[in-house]
XYZ file of C-alpha atoms in Angstrom:
387
model
C -74.129 -13.756 41.467
C -73.383 -12.952 37.502
C -76.107 -10.821 36.029
C -74.890 -11.097 32.672
C -76.320 -13.847 30.774
C -72.999 -14.706 28.113
C -73.734 -18.289 28.111
C -77.511 -18.024 27.276
C -76.692 -15.223 24.608
C -74.265 -17.211 22.632
C -76.710 -20.017 21.699
C -77.798 -19.604 18.356
C -80.542 -22.258 17.619
C -83.999 -21.176 17.070
C -86.313 -22.246 20.138
C -89.864 -22.809 20.370
C -92.029 -21.164 23.472
C -93.175 -23.948 25.114
C -93.940 -22.033 28.344
C -95.947 -19.353 27.253
C -98.781 -18.509 24.606
C -98.731 -15.140 23.683
C -101.370 -14.391 21.073
C -99.460 -11.222 19.203
C -100.286 -9.070 16.121
C -97.452 -8.230 13.765
C -97.507 -5.150 11.123
C -94.995 -5.689 8.337
C -93.372 -2.386 6.469
C -96.256 -2.971 3.695
C -99.112 -2.711 5.665
C -100.376 -6.365 6.445
C -101.078 -7.479 9.821
C -100.817 -11.068 11.092
C -102.813 -12.548 14.107
C -101.256 -15.303 15.408
C -98.552 -16.591 18.738
C -95.150 -16.079 19.287
C -93.309 -18.628 18.683
C -89.841 -17.677 18.888
C -86.955 -14.539 17.998
C -83.720 -15.429 16.627
C -81.114 -12.531 15.834
C -82.809 -11.835 12.611
C -86.195 -13.026 12.374
C -89.640 -13.376 14.126
C -91.529 -16.584 14.220
C -95.093 -16.333 14.747
C -97.624 -19.620 14.218
C -100.964 -18.745 12.732
C -103.254 -21.537 11.306
C -101.188 -24.304 12.375
C -98.376 -23.015 10.615
C -95.214 -21.113 11.485
C -93.512 -18.597 9.749
C -90.527 -16.664 9.871
C -90.509 -12.944 9.232
C -87.465 -10.894 8.855
C -86.566 -8.064 10.789
C -86.508 -5.690 7.457
C -89.783 -6.531 6.877
C -91.459 -5.547 10.422
C -92.867 -2.527 12.108
C -93.975 -3.645 15.382
C -95.627 -6.727 17.105
C -98.050 -6.716 20.108
C -99.514 -8.333 22.513
C -103.316 -8.738 22.402
C -104.195 -10.289 25.730
C -102.451 -8.734 28.608
C -103.087 -6.337 31.522
C -100.720 -3.347 31.776
C -99.371 -3.327 35.579
C -98.754 -0.006 37.882
C -95.100 0.961 37.789
C -93.259 2.170 40.519
C -92.412 5.306 41.149
C -88.543 5.260 40.679
C -87.554 5.186 36.946
C -83.983 5.142 35.322
C -83.044 7.185 32.365
C -80.090 5.695 30.344
C -78.452 7.366 28.000
C -79.573 5.556 24.999
C -82.463 6.548 25.482
C -84.173 3.870 27.397
C -86.776 4.468 30.677
C -86.854 1.724 33.031
C -88.774 1.660 35.973
C -87.091 -0.386 39.232
C -88.582 -1.151 42.339
C -85.383 -0.763 43.992
C -81.800 0.329 43.305
C -78.469 0.938 44.999
C -75.273 3.226 43.759
C -71.752 2.210 45.002
C -70.046 5.485 43.012
C -69.115 3.044 40.210
C -72.374 1.653 38.713
C -76.369 1.763 39.421
C -77.905 -1.782 40.436
C -81.429 -1.423 38.591
C -84.033 -4.078 39.952
C -86.983 -4.087 37.509
C -90.288 -5.320 38.944
C -90.095 -9.616 38.424
C -86.997 -9.276 36.340
C -83.489 -9.961 37.324
C -81.469 -6.822 38.446
C -78.982 -5.337 36.074
C -75.957 -3.393 36.407
C -75.267 -0.397 34.703
C -72.666 1.749 34.677
C -72.883 5.675 35.520
C -71.317 6.553 32.250
C -74.563 5.062 30.508
C -77.090 6.736 32.666
C -78.771 9.745 32.607
C -80.899 10.559 35.162
C -83.104 8.823 38.217
C -86.205 9.998 39.047
C -87.633 8.823 42.716
C -91.241 10.033 41.990
C -93.797 9.740 39.601
C -94.592 12.271 36.770
C -96.524 15.187 37.821
C -98.108 18.108 36.219
C -96.950 20.697 39.292
C -92.963 19.685 38.527
C -92.549 17.967 35.109
C -91.396 21.705 33.452
C -88.917 21.689 35.910
C -87.499 18.111 36.383
C -87.840 17.687 32.556
C -85.651 20.563 31.975
C -82.836 19.963 34.425
C -83.027 15.938 32.876
C -82.058 17.081 29.577
C -79.334 19.496 30.260
C -75.939 18.335 30.377
C -73.349 19.302 33.253
C -69.838 18.606 34.327
C -71.088 17.606 37.801
C -73.735 15.761 39.203
C -76.896 17.658 40.110
C -78.943 16.344 43.270
C -82.594 17.704 43.000
C -84.047 18.489 45.821
C -88.274 18.914 46.342
C -89.063 22.248 48.154
C -92.289 23.233 49.506
C -94.549 24.612 46.946
C -93.610 22.100 44.254
C -90.605 24.111 43.654
C -86.902 22.141 42.232
C -84.194 23.186 44.077
C -80.973 21.814 42.445
C -77.667 21.236 43.955
C -74.539 20.783 41.825
C -71.971 18.000 43.270
C -70.633 14.397 43.580
C -73.293 11.350 43.732
C -71.287 9.055 46.167
C -73.774 6.730 47.047
C -77.289 5.432 47.235
C -78.297 2.725 49.632
C -81.075 2.594 52.367
C -83.086 5.262 50.692
C -80.487 7.643 50.948
C -78.410 9.628 48.568
C -74.846 10.430 49.686
C -73.689 13.620 48.129
C -70.798 15.404 48.143
C -71.658 19.633 48.513
C -68.269 21.442 48.073
C -66.327 19.211 50.176
C -69.309 18.414 52.960
C -71.128 15.084 52.571
C -74.581 15.479 53.271
C -77.197 12.082 53.511
C -80.249 13.027 51.621
C -83.708 10.835 52.225
C -84.815 9.844 48.833
C -88.629 11.152 50.158
C -87.394 14.765 50.012
C -85.455 14.595 46.662
C -87.035 14.386 43.059
C -84.416 13.129 41.819
C -80.524 12.904 40.716
C -78.918 13.914 37.160
C -75.480 12.517 36.349
C -73.173 14.863 35.295
C -70.343 14.568 32.693
C -71.435 13.523 28.538
C -73.099 10.310 28.737
C -72.028 7.446 26.406
C -73.512 6.491 23.555
C -72.597 6.552 20.346
C -76.407 6.239 18.292
C -79.842 5.796 19.107
C -80.312 1.575 18.997
C -82.830 0.297 16.410
C -84.932 -1.750 18.657
C -87.588 -0.755 21.416
C -89.315 -3.351 23.749
C -91.940 -2.026 26.097
C -92.801 -4.621 29.282
C -95.867 -4.736 30.910
C -94.881 -2.330 33.704
C -94.062 0.505 31.055
C -90.610 0.235 30.864
C -88.978 1.200 27.297
C -86.258 -0.860 26.355
C -83.899 0.587 23.396
C -82.026 -2.501 22.265
C -79.412 -3.100 19.402
C -80.254 -6.862 19.205
C -82.731 -9.005 20.749
C -83.685 -13.063 20.671
C -85.338 -15.892 22.833
C -83.074 -17.510 25.384
C -82.403 -21.458 25.309
C -85.637 -22.535 27.185
C -88.148 -20.237 26.059
C -88.938 -18.142 28.960
C -87.006 -14.731 28.348
C -85.837 -12.390 25.478
C -82.211 -12.191 25.785
C -81.662 -8.090 24.923
C -78.590 -6.190 24.312
C -78.681 -2.903 25.102
C -75.442 -1.837 23.417
C -72.021 -3.662 22.891
C -71.435 -4.456 26.509
C -74.756 -4.105 28.718
C -77.271 -7.315 28.372
C -80.672 -8.177 30.266
C -83.239 -10.773 30.403
C -87.128 -10.066 29.776
C -89.492 -13.024 31.113
C -91.526 -13.693 28.252
C -94.908 -12.900 29.988
C -93.929 -9.179 30.604
C -93.393 -8.373 26.728
C -95.948 -5.904 25.827
C -94.548 -4.958 22.201
C -91.514 -4.781 20.164
C -90.691 -1.836 17.375
C -88.479 -2.203 14.909
C -87.468 0.943 14.820
C -86.446 3.188 18.106
C -89.085 5.854 17.406
C -87.033 8.391 18.255
C -87.202 11.492 15.487
C -84.555 14.575 15.996
C -86.694 17.908 14.721
C -83.141 19.214 13.432
C -83.235 16.485 11.077
C -86.227 17.800 9.728
C -87.203 20.657 7.581
C -90.341 22.563 9.317
C -93.343 23.226 7.079
C -93.061 27.364 8.807
C -90.304 29.209 10.028
C -90.515 32.883 10.186
C -89.307 35.520 12.105
C -91.087 38.942 13.109
C -89.102 41.952 14.566
C -90.007 43.472 17.644
C -90.275 46.862 15.443
C -91.345 47.413 11.863
C -88.065 47.496 9.441
C -87.246 48.340 5.852
C -84.848 45.486 6.002
C -85.328 42.965 3.649
C -86.824 40.049 4.861
C -84.459 37.402 3.518
C -81.782 39.618 5.169
C -83.289 39.804 9.082
C -83.775 35.890 8.408
C -80.512 35.189 8.087
C -79.467 37.008 11.257
C -82.663 35.998 13.490
C -84.612 33.208 12.058
C -84.900 29.776 13.603
C -81.726 27.618 12.963
C -80.020 24.413 14.023
C -77.180 24.706 16.994
C -74.952 21.794 17.178
C -76.549 17.941 16.024
C -79.434 18.260 18.187
C -80.752 21.249 19.145
C -82.545 24.313 17.753
C -82.035 28.076 18.267
C -85.335 30.781 18.041
C -85.231 34.201 18.671
C -88.357 36.180 20.485
C -90.492 36.805 17.767
C -89.798 33.247 16.048
C -92.218 30.518 15.033
C -91.471 26.700 13.768
C -93.956 24.228 12.438
C -93.612 20.820 11.749
C -96.002 18.371 10.408
C -96.911 15.344 12.375
C -96.623 11.757 11.293
C -99.191 9.556 12.960
C -96.778 6.889 13.959
C -95.095 9.395 16.339
C -97.047 9.878 19.562
C -95.158 12.033 22.078
C -93.236 15.184 21.414
C -90.360 15.729 24.129
C -87.575 18.233 24.631
C -86.399 21.274 26.976
C -85.819 25.011 26.503
C -83.559 27.175 27.982
C -82.916 31.062 27.617
C -79.618 31.367 25.729
C -75.984 32.213 27.112
C -75.846 35.391 25.608
C -79.607 36.377 27.461
C -79.339 38.801 29.772
C -82.429 37.341 31.553
C -84.511 40.391 31.133
C -88.203 39.931 31.308
C -90.449 37.228 30.981
C -89.520 35.361 27.999
C -92.724 32.882 27.124
C -92.537 29.687 25.392
C -96.010 28.361 23.837
C -96.108 24.561 22.043
C -99.416 24.053 20.006
C -101.067 21.126 18.561
C -103.536 21.726 15.620
C -103.146 25.375 16.916
C -104.390 24.303 20.573
C -101.969 25.065 23.550
C -100.933 22.486 25.385
C -97.735 23.812 26.886
C -96.890 27.139 27.721
C -93.797 28.453 29.950
C -92.337 31.731 31.114
C -88.920 31.858 31.183
C -87.757 34.506 34.025
C -84.450 32.802 34.751
C -81.741 30.610 33.183
C -83.404 27.309 34.307
C -84.406 24.705 31.718
C -87.980 23.610 31.512
C -88.841 20.743 30.163
C -91.641 18.553 27.910
C -93.390 15.550 27.383
C -96.520 15.955 25.430
C -98.782 13.292 24.029
C -99.549 14.178 20.325
C -102.646 12.249 20.133
C -104.312 12.993 16.554
C -102.375 16.357 15.880
C -101.843 16.681 12.335
C -98.978 19.543 12.963
C -96.505 20.911 16.298
C -95.939 24.569 16.628
C -93.482 26.316 18.629
C -93.812 30.094 19.511
C -91.487 32.180 21.408
C -92.545 35.372 22.450
C -90.830 38.702 23.355
C -88.940 39.507 26.938
C -89.227 43.059 26.789
C -85.390 43.958 25.232
C -85.321 43.577 21.410
C -84.960 41.460 19.007
C -81.346 40.570 20.099
C -82.104 40.185 23.664
C -84.381 37.171 23.685
C -83.247 33.931 22.532
C -83.743 29.974 23.400
C -82.174 26.903 22.520
C -84.316 24.109 22.136
C -82.617 20.937 23.583
C -83.205 17.770 21.479
C -86.633 18.483 20.593
C -88.012 14.908 19.457
C -90.988 12.871 18.202
C -91.064 9.487 19.568
C -93.488 6.773 18.525
């Protein structure tokens, strides 16, 4: 069975939806809100019928389109994280060493090459394991990682090679020994190697099961029953119209490394007569690579929050030069309220994905682990705000 929908994808005509009536509210870049019914989507225009007439709205003039009459569905436990930022809940999946066949509920399967994936989590999000799992899932490694769930909600990462996924079993090569690991004993798997993604796609679609699809293009298919979506230059999929919950004409990802903090300071472990500017030159928070930030113990970073962003995500890990002495504490605060705190006592990363609500600022604080200014530092891995 062919999964790609190339024949339908090439149809350039505008199609009117005849089998589904979808009441929507559309927000434009100038702040207007238009209520009506979705009538179609072309390569660069949204068609909305209101008061008996159809308007053609250019993508360049749109912020979002949201359904107004749907009930969100309970998603499956398993979710697949794509390298481009998409996260898709799936009712089942298989892997043969080359590609992962993802089966979203009530949708056609999608065959995704491993190089386009980052991780698969077999269990639902939980406070007991989120920090550990999100930390592991945010770190790039040369090898695949099998994340085992141990008693006491402890996650045990084992590096090796994922050979296959079938019949609720993950076949794993651990130093030359092939192991059949039952999914019900795992938290998930993280694929090794550098994931293939050039940049974050400009469009985002959320379906009624909570999956978020980041897209390079989107338009209605020939019969008006589905939306044909393009995740990148080669990965295509179709989503039934009645499963569309929201479309944003922005991927909604803002890296903190690209933003200027409202507060950035470092307080030495011991009082010193050295000029503050000179101390900051060596110890103040700074950018690492394209997307990461480095903070020494005693550092604070604070950023203003735009109301359109709803989540703050990323991971922290102790610096490679850190001797891992003492418990280095990292706090995250929203409007001075502590919402996330981890004591890093080892070299394992810890991750976070926090709802920002109506907060107006986010503050990151790094304490001291007991070995002075030069001994304690962390790397913030892709800290980002999400719409």
